[in-house]
Coordinates of C-alpha atoms in Angstrom, one line a residue:
X1 CA 74.6 135.3 101.5
X2 CA 73.7 134.1 105.0
X3 CA 73.8 131.0 106.0
X4 CA 71.7 129.5 109.2
X5 CA 71.4 126.6 110.9
X6 CA 67.2 126.9 112.2
X7 CA 64.5 128.7 113.9
X8 CA 64.3 128.2 117.0
X9 CA 60.9 127.2 118.1
X10 CA 58.3 129.1 119.4
X11 CA 59.3 127.4 123.1
X12 CA 61.9 129.3 123.9
X13 CA 59.8 132.1 124.6
X14 CA 57.9 130.5 127.4
X15 CA 59.5 130.0 130.6
X16 CA 57.3 129.5 133.5
X17 CA 59.7 128.8 136.1
X18 CA 58.1 125.8 137.7
X19 CA 58.4 123.5 140.4
X20 CA 60.6 120.9 140.4
X21 CA 57.4 119.0 142.6
X22 CA 56.0 116.2 140.0
X23 CA 52.4 116.1 140.6
X24 CA 50.5 112.3 140.3
X25 CA 49.9 110.6 137.4
X26 CA 46.4 109.6 139.3
X27 CA 45.5 113.2 139.8
X28 CA 46.1 113.9 135.9
X29 CA 43.6 116.8 135.6
X30 CA 44.7 118.7 138.6
X31 CA 47.6 119.7 137.3
X32 CA 47.7 123.5 136.9
X33 CA 45.8 124.4 133.5
X34 CA 47.5 126.5 132.2
X35 CA 46.2 127.8 128.1
X36 CA 48.7 129.3 126.7
X37 CA 49.1 131.0 123.0
X38 CA 53.0 131.0 121.8
X39 CA 53.9 133.8 120.3
X40 CA 56.0 132.7 117.1
X41 CA 60.0 132.9 117.8
X42 CA 62.4 134.8 116.1
X43 CA 64.7 133.2 114.0
X44 CA 68.3 131.7 115.8
X45 CA 71.6 132.7 115.2
X46 CA 74.2 129.5 114.1
X47 CA 74.0 126.0 115.2
X48 CA 71.0 126.4 117.3
X49 CA 68.1 122.8 117.8
X50 CA 64.8 123.5 117.3
X51 CA 62.0 121.8 118.8
X52 CA 61.0 119.7 116.9
X53 CA 63.9 117.6 115.8
X54 CA 62.5 114.8 118.1
X55 CA 63.2 111.1 117.9
X56 CA 60.5 109.3 115.6
X57 CA 61.1 106.3 116.7
X58 CA 58.4 104.8 119.6
X59 CA 58.0 101.4 121.1
X60 CA 57.5 99.4 117.3
X61 CA 54.3 98.2 116.9
X62 CA 54.5 97.2 113.1
X63 CA 56.5 94.3 114.9
X64 CA 54.1 92.6 115.5
X65 CA 54.4 91.3 119.2
X66 CA 57.9 93.0 120.5
X67 CA 56.5 95.7 121.8
X68 CA 54.4 92.7 124.2
X69 CA 56.4 92.9 127.6
X70 CA 55.1 89.8 129.6
X71 CA 54.4 88.8 133.4
X72 CA 58.2 88.7 135.1
X73 CA 57.9 86.2 137.9
X74 CA 59.4 89.4 140.3
X75 CA 56.4 91.7 139.8
X76 CA 53.8 89.3 140.7
X77 CA 50.8 91.4 142.5
X78 CA 49.3 87.6 145.2
X79 CA 51.9 88.6 148.0
X80 CA 50.4 85.7 150.1
X81 CA 49.8 82.7 146.9
X82 CA 54.3 83.4 146.3
X83 CA 54.7 83.2 149.5
X84 CA 52.9 80.1 149.8
X85 CA 54.1 79.1 147.1
X86 CA 58.5 79.7 148.4
X87 CA 57.0 78.5 152.2
X88 CA 56.1 74.8 149.8
X89 CA 59.4 75.6 148.7
X90 CA 61.5 75.5 151.4
X91 CA 59.9 73.1 153.6
X92 CA 60.9 70.9 150.4
X93 CA 64.7 71.8 150.9
X94 CA 65.3 70.4 154.4
X95 CA 66.7 67.4 153.0
X96 CA 69.3 69.2 151.5
X97 CA 72.4 70.1 152.9
X98 CA 72.8 73.3 152.5
X99 CA 76.5 73.4 154.7
X100 CA 77.3 72.2 151.8
X101 CA 77.0 75.4 150.0
X102 CA 79.8 77.6 149.7
X103 CA 77.8 80.2 151.3
X104 CA 74.2 79.1 152.5
X105 CA 71.9 82.4 151.1
X106 CA 68.3 82.3 152.5
X107 CA 68.3 86.2 151.7
X108 CA 68.9 85.5 148.3
X109 CA 65.1 84.0 148.0
X110 CA 63.6 87.4 149.3
X111 CA 66.4 89.3 146.2
X112 CA 65.1 86.6 143.8
X113 CA 60.8 87.2 144.1
X114 CA 60.5 89.9 146.1
X115 CA 61.9 93.1 145.5
X116 CA 58.7 95.0 144.5
X117 CA 55.7 93.6 147.3
X118 CA 56.1 96.1 149.8
X119 CA 54.3 93.9 152.5
X120 CA 55.8 93.6 156.3
X121 CA 54.5 89.4 155.7
X122 CA 58.0 89.5 154.0
X123 CA 60.4 89.9 157.3
X124 CA 58.2 87.2 159.4
X125 CA 58.7 85.4 155.8
X126 CA 62.6 85.7 155.9
X127 CA 62.7 85.6 159.3
X128 CA 61.5 82.4 159.2
X129 CA 63.6 81.0 156.1
X130 CA 67.1 82.3 157.8
X131 CA 66.0 80.3 161.2
X132 CA 65.0 77.1 159.5
X133 CA 66.9 76.5 156.4
X134 CA 70.9 78.6 156.9
X135 CA 72.7 76.9 158.6
X136 CA 73.3 78.4 161.8
X137 CA 72.1 82.2 161.2
X138 CA 72.8 84.4 164.0
X139 CA 69.7 86.5 163.5
X140 CA 70.0 90.7 165.4
X141 CA 66.3 91.0 166.9
X142 CA 66.7 94.1 166.9
X143 CA 66.8 94.6 163.6
X144 CA 64.3 92.4 161.3
X145 CA 62.4 91.9 164.9
X146 CA 61.2 95.8 164.6
X147 CA 60.2 95.5 161.1
X148 CA 58.7 93.1 161.8
X149 CA 56.0 94.2 164.6
X150 CA 56.0 97.3 162.3
X151 CA 53.0 98.7 162.2
X152 CA 53.5 100.0 158.6
X153 CA 52.4 98.2 155.3
X154 CA 54.8 100.5 153.2
X155 CA 57.9 98.7 154.8
X156 CA 60.2 99.1 151.3
X157 CA 61.4 96.2 150.1
X158 CA 65.5 97.4 149.7
X159 CA 64.9 98.4 154.0
X160 CA 64.7 95.1 154.8
X161 CA 67.1 94.3 152.6
X162 CA 69.6 96.6 153.6
X163 CA 68.3 95.4 157.4
X164 CA 69.3 91.5 156.1
X165 CA 72.8 92.8 155.0
X166 CA 72.9 94.0 158.3
X167 CA 71.4 91.6 160.9
X168 CA 72.2 87.9 159.3
X169 CA 76.2 86.5 159.5
X170 CA 75.3 83.6 157.7
X171 CA 77.6 80.8 158.8
X172 CA 79.2 77.1 157.3
X173 CA 79.2 75.3 160.5
X174 CA 82.3 77.6 162.3
X175 CA 82.7 79.3 159.2
X176 CA 81.9 82.1 159.0
X177 CA 81.4 82.9 155.1
X178 CA 80.7 86.1 152.9
X179 CA 76.5 86.8 152.0
X180 CA 76.1 86.0 148.4
X181 CA 75.3 89.9 146.5
X182 CA 74.7 90.5 142.7
X183 CA 78.4 90.7 141.2
X184 CA 77.5 93.0 137.9
X185 CA 73.7 93.0 138.5
X186 CA 73.8 89.0 137.9
X187 CA 73.5 86.6 140.5
X188 CA 76.4 84.8 141.2
X189 CA 77.2 80.8 139.5
X190 CA 76.8 79.5 143.3
X191 CA 73.7 81.6 143.8
X192 CA 72.7 80.0 140.4
X193 CA 73.1 76.2 142.0
X194 CA 71.9 77.1 144.8
X195 CA 68.5 78.4 142.9
X196 CA 68.4 75.3 140.9
X197 CA 68.8 72.5 144.1
X198 CA 65.7 74.2 146.3
X199 CA 63.3 74.4 142.6
X200 CA 64.3 70.6 142.0
X201 CA 62.9 69.9 145.8
X202 CA 59.7 71.7 145.4
X203 CA 56.7 69.7 144.5
X204 CA 54.7 71.7 142.1
X205 CA 51.1 70.8 141.9
X206 CA 48.7 74.2 141.3
X207 CA 48.6 75.7 137.0
X208 CA 50.1 79.1 138.4
X209 CA 53.5 78.1 140.8
X210 CA 54.6 75.5 137.3
X211 CA 54.2 79.1 135.4
X212 CA 56.5 80.7 138.0
X213 CA 59.1 77.8 138.3
X214 CA 58.4 78.2 134.1
X215 CA 59.2 81.8 133.7
X216 CA 62.5 81.4 135.9
X217 CA 63.6 79.1 133.3
X218 CA 62.1 82.0 130.4
X219 CA 63.5 84.7 131.9
X220 CA 67.2 83.3 133.0
X221 CA 67.3 85.6 135.5
X222 CA 67.6 83.7 138.9
X223 CA 68.0 80.5 137.2
X224 CA 69.9 79.4 134.0
X225 CA 67.9 80.3 130.8
X226 CA 66.1 77.8 129.7
X227 CA 62.9 77.5 127.0
X228 CA 62.6 73.5 126.2
X229 CA 62.3 73.8 130.4
X230 CA 60.4 76.7 130.1
X231 CA 58.2 74.5 127.8
X232 CA 57.9 71.8 129.4
X233 CA 56.2 73.5 132.6
X234 CA 54.3 75.8 130.9
X235 CA 52.8 72.5 129.5
X236 CA 52.3 70.9 132.3
X237 CA 50.2 73.7 133.8
X238 CA 47.5 74.0 130.8
X239 CA 47.1 70.3 131.9
X240 CA 45.3 71.3 134.1
X241 CA 43.3 73.5 131.7
X242 CA 42.6 76.1 134.9
X243 CA 44.9 79.1 134.4
X244 CA 44.9 81.3 131.4
X245 CA 48.4 82.7 131.2
X246 CA 49.7 78.9 131.2
X247 CA 48.4 79.5 127.5
X248 CA 49.4 82.6 126.6
X249 CA 53.6 80.8 127.6
X250 CA 52.8 78.3 125.2
X251 CA 51.8 80.0 122.7
X252 CA 54.4 82.9 123.1
X253 CA 57.1 79.8 123.1
X254 CA 55.4 78.9 120.1
X255 CA 55.3 82.1 117.9
X256 CA 59.3 82.5 118.3
X257 CA 59.9 78.6 118.4
X258 CA 61.1 78.5 122.2
X259 CA 62.0 75.0 123.1
X260 CA 59.8 74.0 120.9
X261 CA 59.4 74.0 116.7
X262 CA 58.1 77.5 115.4
X263 CA 54.4 76.8 114.9
X264 CA 51.6 80.3 114.5
X265 CA 48.4 77.6 114.2
X266 CA 49.8 76.1 117.7
X267 CA 50.3 79.9 119.2
X268 CA 47.0 80.4 117.8
X269 CA 45.3 77.6 119.0
X270 CA 46.6 78.0 122.6
X271 CA 45.9 82.2 122.4
X272 CA 42.5 81.4 121.7
X273 CA 42.1 79.5 124.2
X274 CA 43.7 81.9 127.0
X275 CA 40.8 84.2 126.3
X276 CA 37.8 81.6 126.0
X277 CA 38.3 80.8 129.2
X278 CA 36.0 81.3 132.3
X279 CA 39.0 83.4 133.4
X280 CA 40.6 84.4 130.5
X281 CA 44.2 86.5 131.2
X282 CA 44.6 89.9 128.7
X283 CA 47.6 89.5 126.8
X284 CA 45.9 86.3 125.4
X285 CA 43.0 88.3 123.5
X286 CA 46.0 90.8 122.9
X287 CA 48.2 88.3 121.1
X288 CA 44.9 86.7 120.0
X289 CA 44.1 90.8 118.3
X290 CA 47.0 90.5 116.4
X291 CA 46.8 87.1 115.2
X292 CA 43.3 88.2 113.2
X293 CA 44.9 91.7 112.4
X294 CA 47.6 89.6 110.3
X295 CA 46.4 87.0 109.2
X296 CA 48.6 84.7 111.7
X297 CA 47.2 81.4 111.6
X298 CA 43.5 82.4 110.6
X299 CA 41.8 85.2 107.5
X300 CA 43.0 88.6 108.0
X301 CA 39.8 89.8 109.6
X302 CA 40.1 94.1 111.8
X303 CA 36.4 93.7 113.1
X304 CA 37.4 90.1 115.3
X305 CA 40.4 92.1 115.5
X306 CA 39.0 95.7 117.1
X307 CA 37.0 93.1 119.1
X308 CA 39.4 91.1 121.0
X309 CA 41.8 94.1 121.5
X310 CA 38.1 96.0 123.3
X311 CA 38.1 94.0 125.2
X312 CA 42.3 93.6 126.2
X313 CA 42.0 97.2 126.6
X314 CA 39.5 96.9 129.7
X315 CA 42.5 95.8 131.5
X316 CA 45.7 95.4 130.1
X317 CA 47.9 99.2 129.6
X318 CA 49.5 97.7 126.1
X319 CA 46.3 97.0 124.7
X320 CA 45.4 100.7 126.3
X321 CA 47.6 101.9 124.0
X322 CA 46.9 100.3 121.1
X323 CA 43.7 101.8 121.0
X324 CA 45.1 105.4 121.6
X325 CA 47.0 104.7 118.5
X326 CA 43.7 103.4 116.1
X327 CA 42.0 106.9 117.7
X328 CA 44.8 108.7 116.8
X329 CA 46.2 108.2 113.1
X330 CA 42.2 106.6 112.1
X331 CA 42.8 103.1 112.3
X332 CA 40.7 100.1 111.8
X333 CA 37.5 102.3 109.9
X334 CA 37.2 104.5 113.3
X335 CA 37.4 107.9 112.4
X336 CA 40.9 110.5 114.3
X337 CA 39.3 111.1 117.5
X338 CA 42.2 112.6 119.3
X339 CA 40.4 113.0 122.5
X340 CA 39.8 109.5 123.0
X341 CA 42.9 108.6 122.5
X342 CA 43.9 111.1 124.8
X343 CA 41.8 109.1 127.4
X344 CA 42.8 105.3 126.4
X345 CA 46.7 107.2 127.2
X346 CA 45.8 107.9 130.2
X347 CA 44.7 104.6 131.1
X348 CA 47.8 103.0 130.1
X349 CA 50.4 105.6 131.7
X350 CA 48.4 105.8 135.1
X351 CA 49.5 101.6 134.8
X352 CA 52.8 103.0 134.3
X353 CA 53.0 102.5 130.2
X354 CA 55.9 104.1 129.6
X355 CA 54.8 104.5 125.2
X356 CA 51.4 105.9 126.4
X357 CA 53.1 108.7 129.2
X358 CA 55.4 109.2 126.3
X359 CA 52.5 110.1 124.1
X360 CA 51.1 112.2 126.5
X361 CA 53.7 113.5 126.6
X362 CA 53.9 114.6 123.8
X363 CA 50.0 115.5 123.8
X364 CA 50.2 118.1 126.1
X365 CA 52.5 119.7 124.7
X366 CA 51.1 120.1 121.2
X367 CA 47.0 120.7 121.9
X368 CA 46.3 117.7 120.9
X369 CA 43.6 116.1 122.6
X370 CA 43.7 118.4 125.3
X371 CA 44.3 121.9 125.9
X372 CA 48.2 123.8 125.6
X373 CA 50.2 122.2 129.3
X374 CA 53.9 122.6 129.2
X375 CA 54.2 122.0 132.6
X376 CA 51.6 118.5 132.6
X377 CA 54.2 117.5 128.7
X378 CA 57.5 117.8 131.2
X379 CA 55.5 115.3 133.7
X380 CA 54.9 113.4 131.7
X381 CA 57.5 113.2 130.3
X382 CA 59.8 113.0 132.8
X383 CA 58.3 109.2 134.1
X384 CA 58.5 108.1 130.7
X385 CA 62.0 108.9 130.7
X386 CA 62.3 107.8 134.7
X387 CA 61.7 104.5 132.7
X388 CA 64.4 104.7 129.8
X389 CA 62.6 105.7 128.1
X390 CA 65.3 107.2 125.8
X391 CA 62.8 110.0 123.4
X392 CA 61.8 111.0 126.3
X393 CA 65.0 111.4 128.3
X394 CA 66.0 113.7 125.1
X395 CA 62.7 115.4 125.3
X396 CA 63.1 115.9 129.2
X397 CA 67.0 117.6 127.5
X398 CA 65.1 120.2 125.5
X399 CA 62.3 121.5 127.8
X400 CA 65.5 122.1 131.0
X401 CA 67.7 123.2 128.5
X402 CA 65.2 125.7 127.1
X403 CA 62.7 126.1 130.4
X404 CA 59.6 124.5 128.7
X405 CA 57.0 123.9 131.6
X406 CA 60.0 123.2 134.4
X407 CA 62.3 126.0 136.0
X408 CA 65.7 126.3 133.5
X409 CA 68.3 123.6 135.0
X410 CA 71.3 123.3 132.3
X411 CA 72.6 120.5 134.2
X412 CA 69.8 118.4 134.5
X413 CA 70.0 118.7 131.1
X414 CA 73.1 117.2 130.1
X415 CA 72.0 114.4 132.5
X416 CA 69.2 113.9 130.8
X417 CA 70.7 114.4 127.3
X418 CA 73.7 111.9 129.0
X419 CA 70.9 109.4 129.8
X420 CA 69.7 109.7 126.0
X421 CA 72.8 109.5 124.0
X422 CA 73.4 106.7 126.4
X423 CA 69.7 104.2 125.1
X424 CA 70.8 106.0 121.3
X425 CA 68.7 108.9 120.9
X426 CA 69.5 110.6 117.4
X427 CA 67.7 113.7 119.0
X428 CA 70.2 113.7 122.5
X429 CA 72.9 113.1 120.5
X430 CA 71.8 115.9 118.3
X431 CA 71.4 118.3 120.8
X432 CA 74.5 116.9 123.2
X433 CA 75.9 117.9 120.6
X434 CA 74.6 121.3 120.0
X435 CA 76.2 121.9 123.9
X436 CA 79.7 121.5 123.8
X437 CA 79.8 122.9 120.2
X438 CA 79.3 126.0 122.9
X439 CA 80.1 125.0 126.1
X440 CA 76.4 125.4 127.2
X441 CA 76.4 123.3 131.2
X442 CA 79.4 121.8 130.2
X443 CA 83.0 122.4 129.3
X444 CA 83.1 123.8 125.6
X445 CA 84.9 120.5 123.1
X446 CA 84.3 121.1 119.6
X447 CA 85.8 116.8 118.7
X448 CA 82.8 115.4 121.5
X449 CA 80.1 117.8 119.3
X450 CA 81.8 116.6 116.0
X451 CA 81.4 113.2 117.4
X452 CA 77.9 113.5 118.6
X453 CA 76.8 115.2 115.8
X454 CA 78.0 112.1 113.6
X455 CA 75.9 109.6 115.4
X456 CA 73.1 111.4 115.1
X457 CA 73.7 112.1 111.7
X458 CA 74.4 108.0 110.3
X459 CA 71.3 108.0 112.5
X460 CA 69.5 109.6 110.5
X461 CA 68.3 113.1 112.3
X462 CA 68.0 115.8 109.6
X463 CA 69.4 118.4 112.0
X464 CA 72.4 117.1 113.3
X465 CA 72.9 116.3 109.1
X466 CA 73.3 119.4 108.3
X467 CA 75.3 120.7 111.9
X468 CA 77.6 118.2 110.1
X469 CA 78.1 119.3 107.5
X470 CA 78.8 123.0 109.4
X471 CA 81.7 121.4 111.4
X472 CA 83.1 120.1 108.1
X473 CA 82.7 123.3 106.5
X474 CA 83.9 125.4 108.4
X475 CA 87.4 122.4 110.3
X476 CA 85.2 122.6 114.3
X477 CA 86.1 119.4 115.3
X478 CA 87.5 117.9 111.9
X479 CA 89.8 118.5 109.3
X480 CA 88.3 121.1 107.2
X481 CA 86.0 119.4 103.9
X482 CA 83.7 120.7 101.7
X483 CA 83.0 117.9 99.9
X484 CA 81.9 115.6 102.9
X485 CA 80.5 119.5 104.3
X486 CA 78.4 119.2 100.8
X487 CA 77.0 115.3 101.3
X488 CA 76.0 115.4 105.0
X489 CA 73.6 119.2 103.6
X490 CA 72.2 117.4 100.7
X491 CA 71.1 114.1 103.3
X492 CA 69.5 117.0 105.3
X493 CA 67.9 118.9 102.3
X494 CA 66.8 116.0 101.2
X495 CA 64.4 115.6 104.1
X496 CA 62.9 119.3 103.3
X497 CA 65.0 120.5 106.3
X498 CA 65.6 124.0 104.9
X499 CA 68.0 125.5 106.9
X500 CA 70.4 122.9 105.4
X501 CA 68.4 123.7 101.9
X502 CA 69.8 127.5 102.2
X503 CA 73.1 126.2 102.9
X504 CA 73.6 123.4 100.4
X505 CA 72.4 126.2 97.6
X506 CA 75.0 128.3 98.7
X507 CA 77.8 126.1 97.7
X508 CA 75.7 125.6 94.6
X509 CA 75.9 129.2 93.6
X510 CA 79.5 129.8 95.0
X511 CA 80.7 126.5 93.7
X512 CA 81.8 125.2 97.4
X513 CA 82.5 121.6 97.4
X514 CA 79.8 121.4 94.2
X515 CA 80.2 122.8 90.5
X516 CA 78.8 126.2 89.7
X517 CA 74.8 125.2 89.0
X518 CA 72.7 129.0 90.0
X519 CA 69.4 127.0 88.4
X520 CA 70.0 124.7 92.0
X521 CA 70.9 127.3 93.8
X522 CA 67.7 128.8 93.3
X523 CA 65.5 125.9 93.4
X524 CA 67.0 125.2 97.1
X525 CA 66.3 129.3 97.6
X526 CA 63.8 129.0 97.0
X527 CA 62.2 126.2 98.7
X528 CA 64.0 127.0 101.7
X529 CA 62.5 130.9 102.0
X530 CA 58.6 128.9 101.2
X531 CA 59.3 126.8 104.1
X532 CA 60.1 130.6 106.5
X533 CA 63.5 130.8 106.3
X534 CA 64.7 134.1 106.9
X535 CA 68.9 133.2 105.3
X536 CA 66.9 131.9 102.0
X537 CA 64.4 134.8 101.9
X538 CA 67.2 137.4 102.1
X539 CA 69.7 134.5 100.0
X540 CA 66.7 135.0 97.1
X541 CA 66.1 138.3 97.2
X542 CA 69.5 138.7 97.2
X543 CA 69.1 137.8 94.0
X544 CA 67.0 138.6 92.3
X545 CA 68.6 141.7 92.9
X546 CA 71.5 140.8 91.3
X547 CA 69.2 140.0 88.3
X548 CA 67.5 143.2 88.4
X549 CA 64.0 141.8 89.3
X550 CA 63.4 143.6 91.6
X551 CA 59.2 143.5 92.1
X552 CA 60.4 139.7 92.8
X553 CA 63.7 140.8 95.2
X554 CA 61.1 143.2 97.6
X555 CA 58.9 140.7 97.7
X556 CA 61.5 138.4 99.7
X557 CA 63.2 141.5 101.3
X558 CA 60.3 141.9 102.7
X559 CA 59.8 138.5 103.8
X560 CA 62.8 138.6 105.7
X561 CA 62.8 141.8 107.2
X562 CA 59.1 140.9 108.4
X563 CA 60.9 138.1 110.7
X564 CA 63.6 140.8 112.4
X565 CA 66.6 141.0 109.3
X566 CA 67.9 143.8 109.5
X567 CA 70.1 143.5 106.6
X568 CA 66.7 142.7 104.8
X569 CA 65.3 145.9 105.5
X570 CA 68.2 147.2 104.8
X571 CA 68.0 145.3 101.5
X572 CA 64.7 146.6 100.8
X573 CA 65.0 150.1 101.1
X574 CA 67.6 151.0 99.0
X575 CA 65.4 147.8 96.7
X576 CA 62.2 150.8 96.7
X577 CA 65.2 153.3 95.8
X578 CA 65.6 151.9 93.0
X579 CA 62.3 151.4 91.6

């Protein structure tokens, strides 16, 4: 009898050896256009991974609002407004005795709010802040000044930050103090106190400024997290009735009960106002669409839900992704239109929406809505992976492991798998377990392999469940235990995984870890064989040969032999000699 784990996917045979450099996302159509007919793959050896082992997890759009990302304080696209806002803040800070704080740190304002803004004007602002409010700051004019006078408008925040560290020693009176830095990714308590004092001294006038202060409290990244205080700021901003984002945040607070009692009715009202203002906000339109779709404080109305979603999708990446999902799956009474779905995914992907980047990777890799383009597939998977998308990281690892759309690189493959495993990707746990099982790209370690298979199997990965069954059957990385082997084979087989069906059938036929049950064994062999599993085809032929059903035996031996099974070819010739 033969046991197998899987069939190697057809991707294995294609190794174009593409360069590792990336094509910018905005030049999607300029990526080398490949229209490749991939040949069918042959059956693989024991524990061979298959490319269809992809995490089915994605951003959970079935959980109504969890996938919507609110704007963050550090991501404003208006440097001028932010500079004006915090210039006012620092002017109001002149009455604060900065010498009482150990140490004073003007640099923290830059670190807090300007990490994503590329503008030389930032360095001017930082210099001005330090000179006026950092209690005895000494400036290295050859450091900051060279940046201030630079004509390069793409001076990076990291460069400015590094220059500040080298050029701005902070002093409190005559005693030099260390510059406050982040500790384990979090601002120190002293920094939070310092920033809180500055904010309390600020006279906040415009709605945008009030929302900014509210967001700082809502996020809790640079100020103590306090939903009640955040809600008060959002409500103050709403009183001016001139800034739609204020209503969006107010609605979110009502929706989740953040800082105010939960009220779907008030949430709906806030989203509706944000959507209908003369300068509406697309986030409000997206939230409003979700309300109509699911009947939150209003009767369900798919037509109005779709209308508001289409309006939001003119600019908002999440809404564009949602529109792509509608056409991909034929939701909301729309016909399936893969090409249109891809167009929406592209719009969102260009704006950095990682789930759309992941979906484009699959579309290009599976020729759904676009021509097959493995290089483009890897490109978009990598774009999503760089943003921490665990499933995309796993896919990058797999493509690098097998040279699919990119030059084969086991070291990089292991690196991506490890990142994905850290993100709890069951697929990556399975793939990395396979590498440890056979020492590919890493030192062989059956115990680590067993542990990784266990994690993946517990998460429901059918391939890992079969792998884990094989570990228990052979005692690889664990004590041999046929009952546990049968348990995991059955788990995988119930998910329709052909190799596990074959392995479980063999257990039933031979009575390994379970009582002999020939009828069940034949049923499982057939299920596996009909999916193309060559070992099951051979085993089924073997059973029919034993029971003198040579015609049926020949049929199954022929199918297995057609896939390159040498032993099946030998049996086929023997059966013909008996007929």
